[in-house]
Short mmCIF file of C-alpha atoms in Angstrom, two decimals:
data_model
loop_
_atom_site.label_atom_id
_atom_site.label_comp_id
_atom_site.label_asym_id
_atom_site.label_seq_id
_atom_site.Cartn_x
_atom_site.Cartn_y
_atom_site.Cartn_z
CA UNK B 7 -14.29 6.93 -4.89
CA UNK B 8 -15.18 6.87 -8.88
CA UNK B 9 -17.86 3.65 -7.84
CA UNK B 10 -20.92 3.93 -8.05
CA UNK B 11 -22.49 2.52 -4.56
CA UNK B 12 -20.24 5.80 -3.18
CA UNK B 13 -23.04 7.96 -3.50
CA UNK B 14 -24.52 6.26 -0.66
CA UNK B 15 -22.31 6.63 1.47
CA UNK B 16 -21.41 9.93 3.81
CA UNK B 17 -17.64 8.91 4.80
CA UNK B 18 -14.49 7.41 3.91
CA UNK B 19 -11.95 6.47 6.38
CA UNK B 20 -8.48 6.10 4.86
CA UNK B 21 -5.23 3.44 5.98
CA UNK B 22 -2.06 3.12 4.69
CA UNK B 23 -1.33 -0.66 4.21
CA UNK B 24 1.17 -1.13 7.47
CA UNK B 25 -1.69 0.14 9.60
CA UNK B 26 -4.08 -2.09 11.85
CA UNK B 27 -7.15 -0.47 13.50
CA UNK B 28 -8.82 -1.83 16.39
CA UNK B 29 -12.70 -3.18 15.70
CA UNK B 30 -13.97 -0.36 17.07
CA UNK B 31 -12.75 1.93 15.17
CA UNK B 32 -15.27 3.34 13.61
CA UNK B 33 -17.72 3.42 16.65
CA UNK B 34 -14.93 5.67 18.35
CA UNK B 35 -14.49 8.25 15.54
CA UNK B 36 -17.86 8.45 13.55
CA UNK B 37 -20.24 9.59 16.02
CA UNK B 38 -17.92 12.63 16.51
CA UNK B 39 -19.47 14.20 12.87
CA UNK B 40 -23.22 14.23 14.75
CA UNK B 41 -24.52 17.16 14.65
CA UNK B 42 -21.79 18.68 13.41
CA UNK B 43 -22.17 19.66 9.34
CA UNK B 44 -18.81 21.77 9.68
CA UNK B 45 -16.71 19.10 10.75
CA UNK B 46 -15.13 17.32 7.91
CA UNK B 47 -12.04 15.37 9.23
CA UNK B 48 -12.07 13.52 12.36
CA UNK B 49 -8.11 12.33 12.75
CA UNK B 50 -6.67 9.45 15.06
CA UNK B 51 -3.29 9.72 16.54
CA UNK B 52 -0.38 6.48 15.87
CA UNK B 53 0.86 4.34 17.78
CA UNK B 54 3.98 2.09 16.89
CA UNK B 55 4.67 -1.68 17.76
CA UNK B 56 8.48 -0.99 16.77
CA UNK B 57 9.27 1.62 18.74
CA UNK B 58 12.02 0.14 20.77
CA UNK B 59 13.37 -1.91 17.83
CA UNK B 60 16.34 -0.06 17.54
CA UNK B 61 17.94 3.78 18.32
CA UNK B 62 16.60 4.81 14.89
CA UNK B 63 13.06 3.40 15.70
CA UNK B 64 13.02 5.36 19.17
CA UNK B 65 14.47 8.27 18.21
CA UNK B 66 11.46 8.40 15.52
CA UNK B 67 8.89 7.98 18.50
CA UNK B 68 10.40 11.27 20.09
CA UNK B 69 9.84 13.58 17.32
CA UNK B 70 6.12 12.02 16.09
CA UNK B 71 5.14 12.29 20.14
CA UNK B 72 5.78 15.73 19.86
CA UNK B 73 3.96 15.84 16.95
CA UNK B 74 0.29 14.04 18.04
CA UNK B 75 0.79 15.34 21.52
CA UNK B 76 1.67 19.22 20.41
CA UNK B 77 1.30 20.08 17.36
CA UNK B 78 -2.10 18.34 16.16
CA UNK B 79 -3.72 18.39 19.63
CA UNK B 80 -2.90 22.30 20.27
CA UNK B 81 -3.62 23.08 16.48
CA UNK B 82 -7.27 20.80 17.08
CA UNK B 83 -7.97 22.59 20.15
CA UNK B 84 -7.05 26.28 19.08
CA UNK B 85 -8.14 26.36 15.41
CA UNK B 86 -10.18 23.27 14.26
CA UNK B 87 -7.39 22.50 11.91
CA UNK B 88 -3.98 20.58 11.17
CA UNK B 89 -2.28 18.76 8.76
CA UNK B 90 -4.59 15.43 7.81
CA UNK B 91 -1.91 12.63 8.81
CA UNK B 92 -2.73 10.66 4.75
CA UNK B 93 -3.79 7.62 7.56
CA UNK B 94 -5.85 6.80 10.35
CA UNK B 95 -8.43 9.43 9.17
CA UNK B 96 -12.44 9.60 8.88
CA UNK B 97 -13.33 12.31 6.35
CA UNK B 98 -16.81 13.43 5.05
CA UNK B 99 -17.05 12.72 1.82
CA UNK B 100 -19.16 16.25 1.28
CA UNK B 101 -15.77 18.16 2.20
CA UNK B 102 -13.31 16.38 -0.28
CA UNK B 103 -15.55 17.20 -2.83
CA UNK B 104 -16.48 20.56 -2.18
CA UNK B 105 -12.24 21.10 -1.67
CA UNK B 106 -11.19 19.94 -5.14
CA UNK B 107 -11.16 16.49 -4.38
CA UNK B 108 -8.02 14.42 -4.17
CA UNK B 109 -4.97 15.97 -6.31
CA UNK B 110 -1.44 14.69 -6.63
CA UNK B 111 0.15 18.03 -7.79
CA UNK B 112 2.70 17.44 -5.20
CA UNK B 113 4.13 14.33 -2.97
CA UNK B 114 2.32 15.45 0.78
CA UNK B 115 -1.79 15.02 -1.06
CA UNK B 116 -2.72 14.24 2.36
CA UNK B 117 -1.47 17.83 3.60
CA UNK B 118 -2.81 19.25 0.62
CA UNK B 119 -6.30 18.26 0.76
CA UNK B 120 -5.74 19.53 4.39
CA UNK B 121 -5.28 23.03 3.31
CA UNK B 122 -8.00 23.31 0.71
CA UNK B 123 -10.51 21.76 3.13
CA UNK B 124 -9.33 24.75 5.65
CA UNK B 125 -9.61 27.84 3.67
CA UNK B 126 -12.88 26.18 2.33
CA UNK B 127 -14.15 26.88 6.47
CA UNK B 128 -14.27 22.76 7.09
CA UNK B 129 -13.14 21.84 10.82
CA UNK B 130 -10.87 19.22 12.01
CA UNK B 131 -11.37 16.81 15.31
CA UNK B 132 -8.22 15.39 16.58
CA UNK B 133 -8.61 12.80 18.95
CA UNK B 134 -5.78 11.77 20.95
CA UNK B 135 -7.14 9.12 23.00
CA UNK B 136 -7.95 6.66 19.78
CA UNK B 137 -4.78 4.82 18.67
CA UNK B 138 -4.31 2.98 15.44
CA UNK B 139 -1.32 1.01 15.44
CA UNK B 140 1.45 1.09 12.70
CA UNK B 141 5.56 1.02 12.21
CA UNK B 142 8.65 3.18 12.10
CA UNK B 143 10.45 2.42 9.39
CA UNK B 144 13.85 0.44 11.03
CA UNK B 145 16.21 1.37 8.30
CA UNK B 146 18.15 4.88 7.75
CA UNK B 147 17.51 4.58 3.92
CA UNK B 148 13.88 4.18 4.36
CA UNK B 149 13.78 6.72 7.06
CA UNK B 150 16.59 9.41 4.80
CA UNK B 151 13.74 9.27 1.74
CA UNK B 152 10.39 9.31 3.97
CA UNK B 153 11.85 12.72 5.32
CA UNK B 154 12.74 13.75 1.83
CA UNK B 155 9.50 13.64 1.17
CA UNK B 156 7.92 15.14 3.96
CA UNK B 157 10.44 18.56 3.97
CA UNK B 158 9.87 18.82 0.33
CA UNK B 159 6.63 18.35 -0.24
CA UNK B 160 5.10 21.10 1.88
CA UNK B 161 7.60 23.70 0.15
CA UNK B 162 6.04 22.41 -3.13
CA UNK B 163 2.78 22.83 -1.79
CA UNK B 164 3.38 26.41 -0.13
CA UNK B 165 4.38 27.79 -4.03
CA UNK B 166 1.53 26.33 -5.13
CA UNK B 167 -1.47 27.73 -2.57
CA UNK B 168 0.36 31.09 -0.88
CA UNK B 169 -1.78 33.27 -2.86
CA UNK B 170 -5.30 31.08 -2.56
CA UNK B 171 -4.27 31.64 1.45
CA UNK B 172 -3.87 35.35 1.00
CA UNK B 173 -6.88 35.57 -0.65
CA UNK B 174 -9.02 33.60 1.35
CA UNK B 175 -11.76 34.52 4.00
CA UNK B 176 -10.40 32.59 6.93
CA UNK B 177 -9.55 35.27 9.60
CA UNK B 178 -5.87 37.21 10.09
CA UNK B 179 -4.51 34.23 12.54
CA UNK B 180 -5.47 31.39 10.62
CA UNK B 181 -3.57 32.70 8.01
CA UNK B 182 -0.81 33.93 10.02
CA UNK B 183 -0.82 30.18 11.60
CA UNK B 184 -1.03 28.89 8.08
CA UNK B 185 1.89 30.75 6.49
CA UNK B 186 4.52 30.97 9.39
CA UNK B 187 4.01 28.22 12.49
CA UNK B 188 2.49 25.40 9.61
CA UNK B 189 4.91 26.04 6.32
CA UNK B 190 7.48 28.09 7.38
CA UNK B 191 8.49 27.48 10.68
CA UNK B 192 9.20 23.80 11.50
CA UNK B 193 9.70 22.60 7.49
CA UNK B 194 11.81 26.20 6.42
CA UNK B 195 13.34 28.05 9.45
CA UNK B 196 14.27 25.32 11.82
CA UNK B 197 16.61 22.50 9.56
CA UNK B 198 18.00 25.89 7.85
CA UNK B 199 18.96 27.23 11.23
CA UNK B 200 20.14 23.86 12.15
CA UNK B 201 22.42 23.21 9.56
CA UNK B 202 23.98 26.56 8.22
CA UNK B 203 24.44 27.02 12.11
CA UNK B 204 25.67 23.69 13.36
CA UNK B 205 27.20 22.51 10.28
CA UNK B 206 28.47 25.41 8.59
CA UNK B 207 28.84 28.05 10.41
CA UNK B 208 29.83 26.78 13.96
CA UNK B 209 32.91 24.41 13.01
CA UNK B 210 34.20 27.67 10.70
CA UNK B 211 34.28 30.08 13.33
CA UNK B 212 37.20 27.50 14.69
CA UNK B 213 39.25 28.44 11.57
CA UNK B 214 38.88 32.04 12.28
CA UNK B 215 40.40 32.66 15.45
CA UNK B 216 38.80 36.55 16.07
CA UNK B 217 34.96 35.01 15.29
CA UNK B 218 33.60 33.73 18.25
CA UNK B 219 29.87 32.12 19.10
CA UNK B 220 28.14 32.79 22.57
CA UNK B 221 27.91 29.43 25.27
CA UNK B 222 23.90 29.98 24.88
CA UNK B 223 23.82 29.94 20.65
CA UNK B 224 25.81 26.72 20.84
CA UNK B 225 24.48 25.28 23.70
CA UNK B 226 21.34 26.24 25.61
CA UNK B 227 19.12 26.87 22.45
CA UNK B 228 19.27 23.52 21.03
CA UNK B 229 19.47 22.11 24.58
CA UNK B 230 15.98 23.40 25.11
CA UNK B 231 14.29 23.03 22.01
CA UNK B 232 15.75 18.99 22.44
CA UNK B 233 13.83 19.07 25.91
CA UNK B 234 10.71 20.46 24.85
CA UNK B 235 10.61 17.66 22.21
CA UNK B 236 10.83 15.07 24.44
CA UNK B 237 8.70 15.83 27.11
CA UNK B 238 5.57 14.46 25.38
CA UNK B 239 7.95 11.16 24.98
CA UNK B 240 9.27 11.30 29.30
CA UNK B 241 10.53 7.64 28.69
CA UNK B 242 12.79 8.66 25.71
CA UNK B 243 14.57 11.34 28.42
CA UNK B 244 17.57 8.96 28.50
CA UNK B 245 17.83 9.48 24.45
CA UNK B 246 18.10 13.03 24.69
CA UNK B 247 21.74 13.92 23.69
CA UNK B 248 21.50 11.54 20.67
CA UNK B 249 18.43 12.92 20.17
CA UNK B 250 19.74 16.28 19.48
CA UNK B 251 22.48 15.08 17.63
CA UNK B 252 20.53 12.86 15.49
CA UNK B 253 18.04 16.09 14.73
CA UNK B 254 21.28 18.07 13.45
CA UNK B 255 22.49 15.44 11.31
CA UNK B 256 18.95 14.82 9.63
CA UNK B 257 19.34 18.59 9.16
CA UNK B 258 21.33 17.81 6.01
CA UNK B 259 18.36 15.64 4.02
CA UNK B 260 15.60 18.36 5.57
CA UNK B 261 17.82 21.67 3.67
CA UNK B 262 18.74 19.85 0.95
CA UNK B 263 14.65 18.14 0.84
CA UNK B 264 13.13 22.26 1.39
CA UNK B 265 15.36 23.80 -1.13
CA UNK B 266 14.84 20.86 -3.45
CA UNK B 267 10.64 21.29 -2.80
CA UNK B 268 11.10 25.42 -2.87
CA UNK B 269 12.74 25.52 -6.05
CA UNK B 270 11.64 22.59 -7.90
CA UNK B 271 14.48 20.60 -8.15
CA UNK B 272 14.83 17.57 -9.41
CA UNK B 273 14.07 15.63 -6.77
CA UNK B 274 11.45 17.32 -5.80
CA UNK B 275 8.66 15.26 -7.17
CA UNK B 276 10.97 11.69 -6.00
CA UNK B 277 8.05 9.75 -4.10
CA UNK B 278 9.40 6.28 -2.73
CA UNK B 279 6.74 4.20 -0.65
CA UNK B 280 8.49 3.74 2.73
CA UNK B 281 9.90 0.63 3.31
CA UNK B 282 8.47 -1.10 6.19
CA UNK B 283 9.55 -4.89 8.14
CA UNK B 284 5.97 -5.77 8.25
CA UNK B 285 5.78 -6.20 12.08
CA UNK B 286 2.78 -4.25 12.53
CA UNK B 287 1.01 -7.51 11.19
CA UNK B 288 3.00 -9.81 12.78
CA UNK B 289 -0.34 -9.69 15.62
CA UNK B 290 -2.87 -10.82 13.00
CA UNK B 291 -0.83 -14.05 11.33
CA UNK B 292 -0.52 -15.12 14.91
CA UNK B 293 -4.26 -14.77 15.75
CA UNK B 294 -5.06 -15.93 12.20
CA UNK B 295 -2.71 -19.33 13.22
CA UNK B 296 -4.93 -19.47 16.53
CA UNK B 297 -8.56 -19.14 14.85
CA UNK B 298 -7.18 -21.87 12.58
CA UNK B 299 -5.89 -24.27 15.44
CA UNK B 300 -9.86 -23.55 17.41
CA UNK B 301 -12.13 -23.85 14.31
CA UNK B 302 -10.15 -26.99 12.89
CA UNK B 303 -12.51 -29.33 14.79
CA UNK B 304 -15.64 -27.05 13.74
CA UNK B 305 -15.53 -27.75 10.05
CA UNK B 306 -18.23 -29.66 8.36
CA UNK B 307 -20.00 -29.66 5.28
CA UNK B 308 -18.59 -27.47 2.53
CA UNK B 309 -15.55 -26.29 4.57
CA UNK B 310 -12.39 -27.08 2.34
CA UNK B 311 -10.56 -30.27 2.82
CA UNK B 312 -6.92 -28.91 4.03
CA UNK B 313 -5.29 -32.96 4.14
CA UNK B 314 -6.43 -33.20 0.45
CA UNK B 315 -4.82 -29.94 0.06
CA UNK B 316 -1.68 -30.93 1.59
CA UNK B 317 -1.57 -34.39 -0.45
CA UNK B 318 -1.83 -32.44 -3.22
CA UNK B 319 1.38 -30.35 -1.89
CA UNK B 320 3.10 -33.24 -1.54
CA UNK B 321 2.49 -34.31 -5.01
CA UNK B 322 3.03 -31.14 -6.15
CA UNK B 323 6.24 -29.78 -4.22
CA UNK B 324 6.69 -25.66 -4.17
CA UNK B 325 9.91 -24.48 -5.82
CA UNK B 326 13.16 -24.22 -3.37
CA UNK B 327 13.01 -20.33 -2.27
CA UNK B 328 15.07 -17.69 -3.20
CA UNK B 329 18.33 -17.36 -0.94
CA UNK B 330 17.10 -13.82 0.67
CA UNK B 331 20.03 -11.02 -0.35
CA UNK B 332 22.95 -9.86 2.01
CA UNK B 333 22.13 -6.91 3.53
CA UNK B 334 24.49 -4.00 3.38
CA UNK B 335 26.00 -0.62 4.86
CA UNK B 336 25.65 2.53 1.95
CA UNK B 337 27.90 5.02 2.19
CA UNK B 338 26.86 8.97 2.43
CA UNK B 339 29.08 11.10 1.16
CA UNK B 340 27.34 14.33 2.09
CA UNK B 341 26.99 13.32 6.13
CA UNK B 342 30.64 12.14 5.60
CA UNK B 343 31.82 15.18 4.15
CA UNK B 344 30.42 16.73 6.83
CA UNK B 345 31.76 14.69 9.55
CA UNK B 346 35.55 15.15 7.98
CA UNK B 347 35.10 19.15 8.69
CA UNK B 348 33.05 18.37 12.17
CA UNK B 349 35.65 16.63 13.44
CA UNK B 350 38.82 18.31 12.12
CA UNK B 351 36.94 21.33 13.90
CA UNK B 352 37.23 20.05 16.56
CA UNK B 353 40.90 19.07 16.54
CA UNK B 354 41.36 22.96 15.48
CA UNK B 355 39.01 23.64 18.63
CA UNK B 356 40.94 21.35 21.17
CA UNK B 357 44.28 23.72 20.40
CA UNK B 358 42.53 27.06 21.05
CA UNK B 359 40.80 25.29 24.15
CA UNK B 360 37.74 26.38 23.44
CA UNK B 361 36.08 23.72 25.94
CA UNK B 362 32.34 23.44 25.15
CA UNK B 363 32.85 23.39 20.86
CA UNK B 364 35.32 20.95 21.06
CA UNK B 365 32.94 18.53 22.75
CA UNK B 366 29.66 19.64 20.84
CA UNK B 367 31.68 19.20 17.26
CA UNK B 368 33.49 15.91 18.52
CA UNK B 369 30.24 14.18 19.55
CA UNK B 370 28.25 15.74 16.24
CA UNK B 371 31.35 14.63 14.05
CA UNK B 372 30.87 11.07 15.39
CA UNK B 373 27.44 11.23 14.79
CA UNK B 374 27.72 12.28 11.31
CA UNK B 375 30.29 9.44 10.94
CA UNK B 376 27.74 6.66 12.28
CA UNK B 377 25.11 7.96 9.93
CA UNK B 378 27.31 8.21 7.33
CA UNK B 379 28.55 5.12 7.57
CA UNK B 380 24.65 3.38 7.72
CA UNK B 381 25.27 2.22 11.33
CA UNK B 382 22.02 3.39 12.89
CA UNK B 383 19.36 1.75 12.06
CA UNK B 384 19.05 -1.99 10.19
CA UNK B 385 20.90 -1.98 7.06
CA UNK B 386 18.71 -2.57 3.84
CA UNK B 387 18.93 -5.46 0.92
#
């Protein structure tokens, strides 16, 4: 953005480096700033060419269908605004300036150029029908520190722009929206209700005989938040109980991420690119392999002699390759710590028959166990 032949130039469209857009791209999102001077992001949903890799990989798709489907369509529709996804993105370059520009005072810059471009009156265009293709990271560890980052981040950012919010000159709702439903509510309220609930206080009622926990706190509440989630993901419907599991054991890195972020922890700053297989390229080196087979007959003239090349290989032979490393289960102790009480819990629940705990803190012990253990997911190098 510092070059010089920027000033010539009205937009920037931004990718992260696992991302492949389609060639039309551009035609599909640009024409939406015509005629519109107010509009200053125009934001594509993802799509994922790993989805079904593994249970880690599809449990990912539920919760980021819920996301482009709900939360960025409703929030497009309603209020011109949502969190700018960092990717996949068309912005006028008019409205990063006049917000501040780019700033990395915190590790979500995408979310906080987002917010300054809001109270600054700049509207956002989701558009839900233009996919740009991309990958789930396939390994817990990757996965554990991308959600670090996203549950911390916005609690950094929420310190750091609560007051420019109250002060602003958006209307009552927009703040209202800003402040509860888009920093409190899904990256606050929910993982601490999930885990002082499900992980604390649920398996200690079973030590204390007199306390006791209604059918629809343990049950029907997360039951129907789970199914809610889903429904923008109807294949995934089959992945719903490990869904729900999996939500309350990734409860654990969201608290510890938002109290990390709210308080400034050590951690909170931690920013770790998320590791990713590559696969979402895996499409172009095969095309790129079948443009080279077609135009191999089409080269004349100054076109670069590829069986000198390879002599020259042969003379020349490449050094043996590195042996690639073993991969490996890691151990964590916090989601193990946690399945130890889940589970004895439930041992102290089967002897009081209390029917419906025991199974709920059996199953969510286990799942603790497997995460625990690293056996979701691949396992990393």
């Amino acid at each position: 953005m510092n070059c010089s032949y920027v000033k010539d130039y009205e937009f920037v469209v931004i990718f992260d480096a696992d991302f492949q857009p389609q060639e039309d791209f551009l035609k599909l999102t640009v024409p939406h700033f015509k005629g519109k001077e107010d509009v200053g992001l125009v934001q594509a949903r993802w799509s994922f060419v790993n989805k079904d890799e593994n249970l880690l990989t599809r449990l990912q798709n539920i919760n980021l269908c819920f996301h482009f489907e709900v939360e960025q369509q409703v929030n497009g529709a309603f209020l011109n605004f949502f969190g700018f996804n960092g990717t996949a993105g068309v912005w006028r370059i008019k409205a990063l300036e006049d917000s501040g520009g780019w700033m990395e005072r915190t590790t979500v810059e995408d979310m906080d150029i987002a917010v300054r471009a809001h109270l600054k009156g700049w509207k956002f265009l989701y558009l839900n029908d233009v996919e740009c293709q991309c990958e789930l990271p396939e390994s817990y560890e990757a996965y554990r520190k991308q959600q670090h980052r996203w549950h911390s981040g916005p609690m950094q950012l929420f310190r750091l722009c609560f007051v420019d919010i109250i002060k602003s000159k958006i209307g009552f709702w927009k703040k209202f929206n800003l402040i509860f439903l888009f920093f409190l509510l899904r990256k606050l309220i929910l993982p601490f209700y999930s885990f002082t609930l499900f992980c604390v206080i649920l398996p200690m009622t079973m030590f204390a005989p007199e306390a006791e926990l209604p059918a629809w706190v343990v049950c029907y509440i997360p039951a129907t938040m789970s199914l809610l989630n889903i429904l923008p993901a109807p294949k995934s419907f089959p992945f719903i109980v490990p869904y729900l599991l999996f939500e309350n054991t990734m409860s654990v890195t969201k608290f510890n991420a938002m109290i990390s972020g709210l308080f400034q922890l050590g951690s909170a700053y931690e920013w770790v690119v998320t590791k990713k297989s590559g696969r979402s390229s895996e499409g172009d080196l095969v095309a790129l392999v079948e443009n080279e087979k077609q135009s191999k007959q089409l080269r004349v003239g100054s076109a670069p002699n590829l069986d000198s090349l390879a002599a020259k290989e042969e003379l020349y032979p490449k050094a043996e390759p590195k042996p690639k490393k073993k991969k490996h289960n890691r151990l964590y102790r916090k989601e193990l710590a946690l399945s130890f009480l889940l589970l004895t819990a439930a041992a102290r629940s089967l002897l009081s028959v209390q029917g419906i705990h025991f199974y709920f803190l059996l199953f969510q012990g286990v799942s603790f166990l497997v995460v625990g253990l690293d056996l979701i997911g691949e396992q990393v190098e």
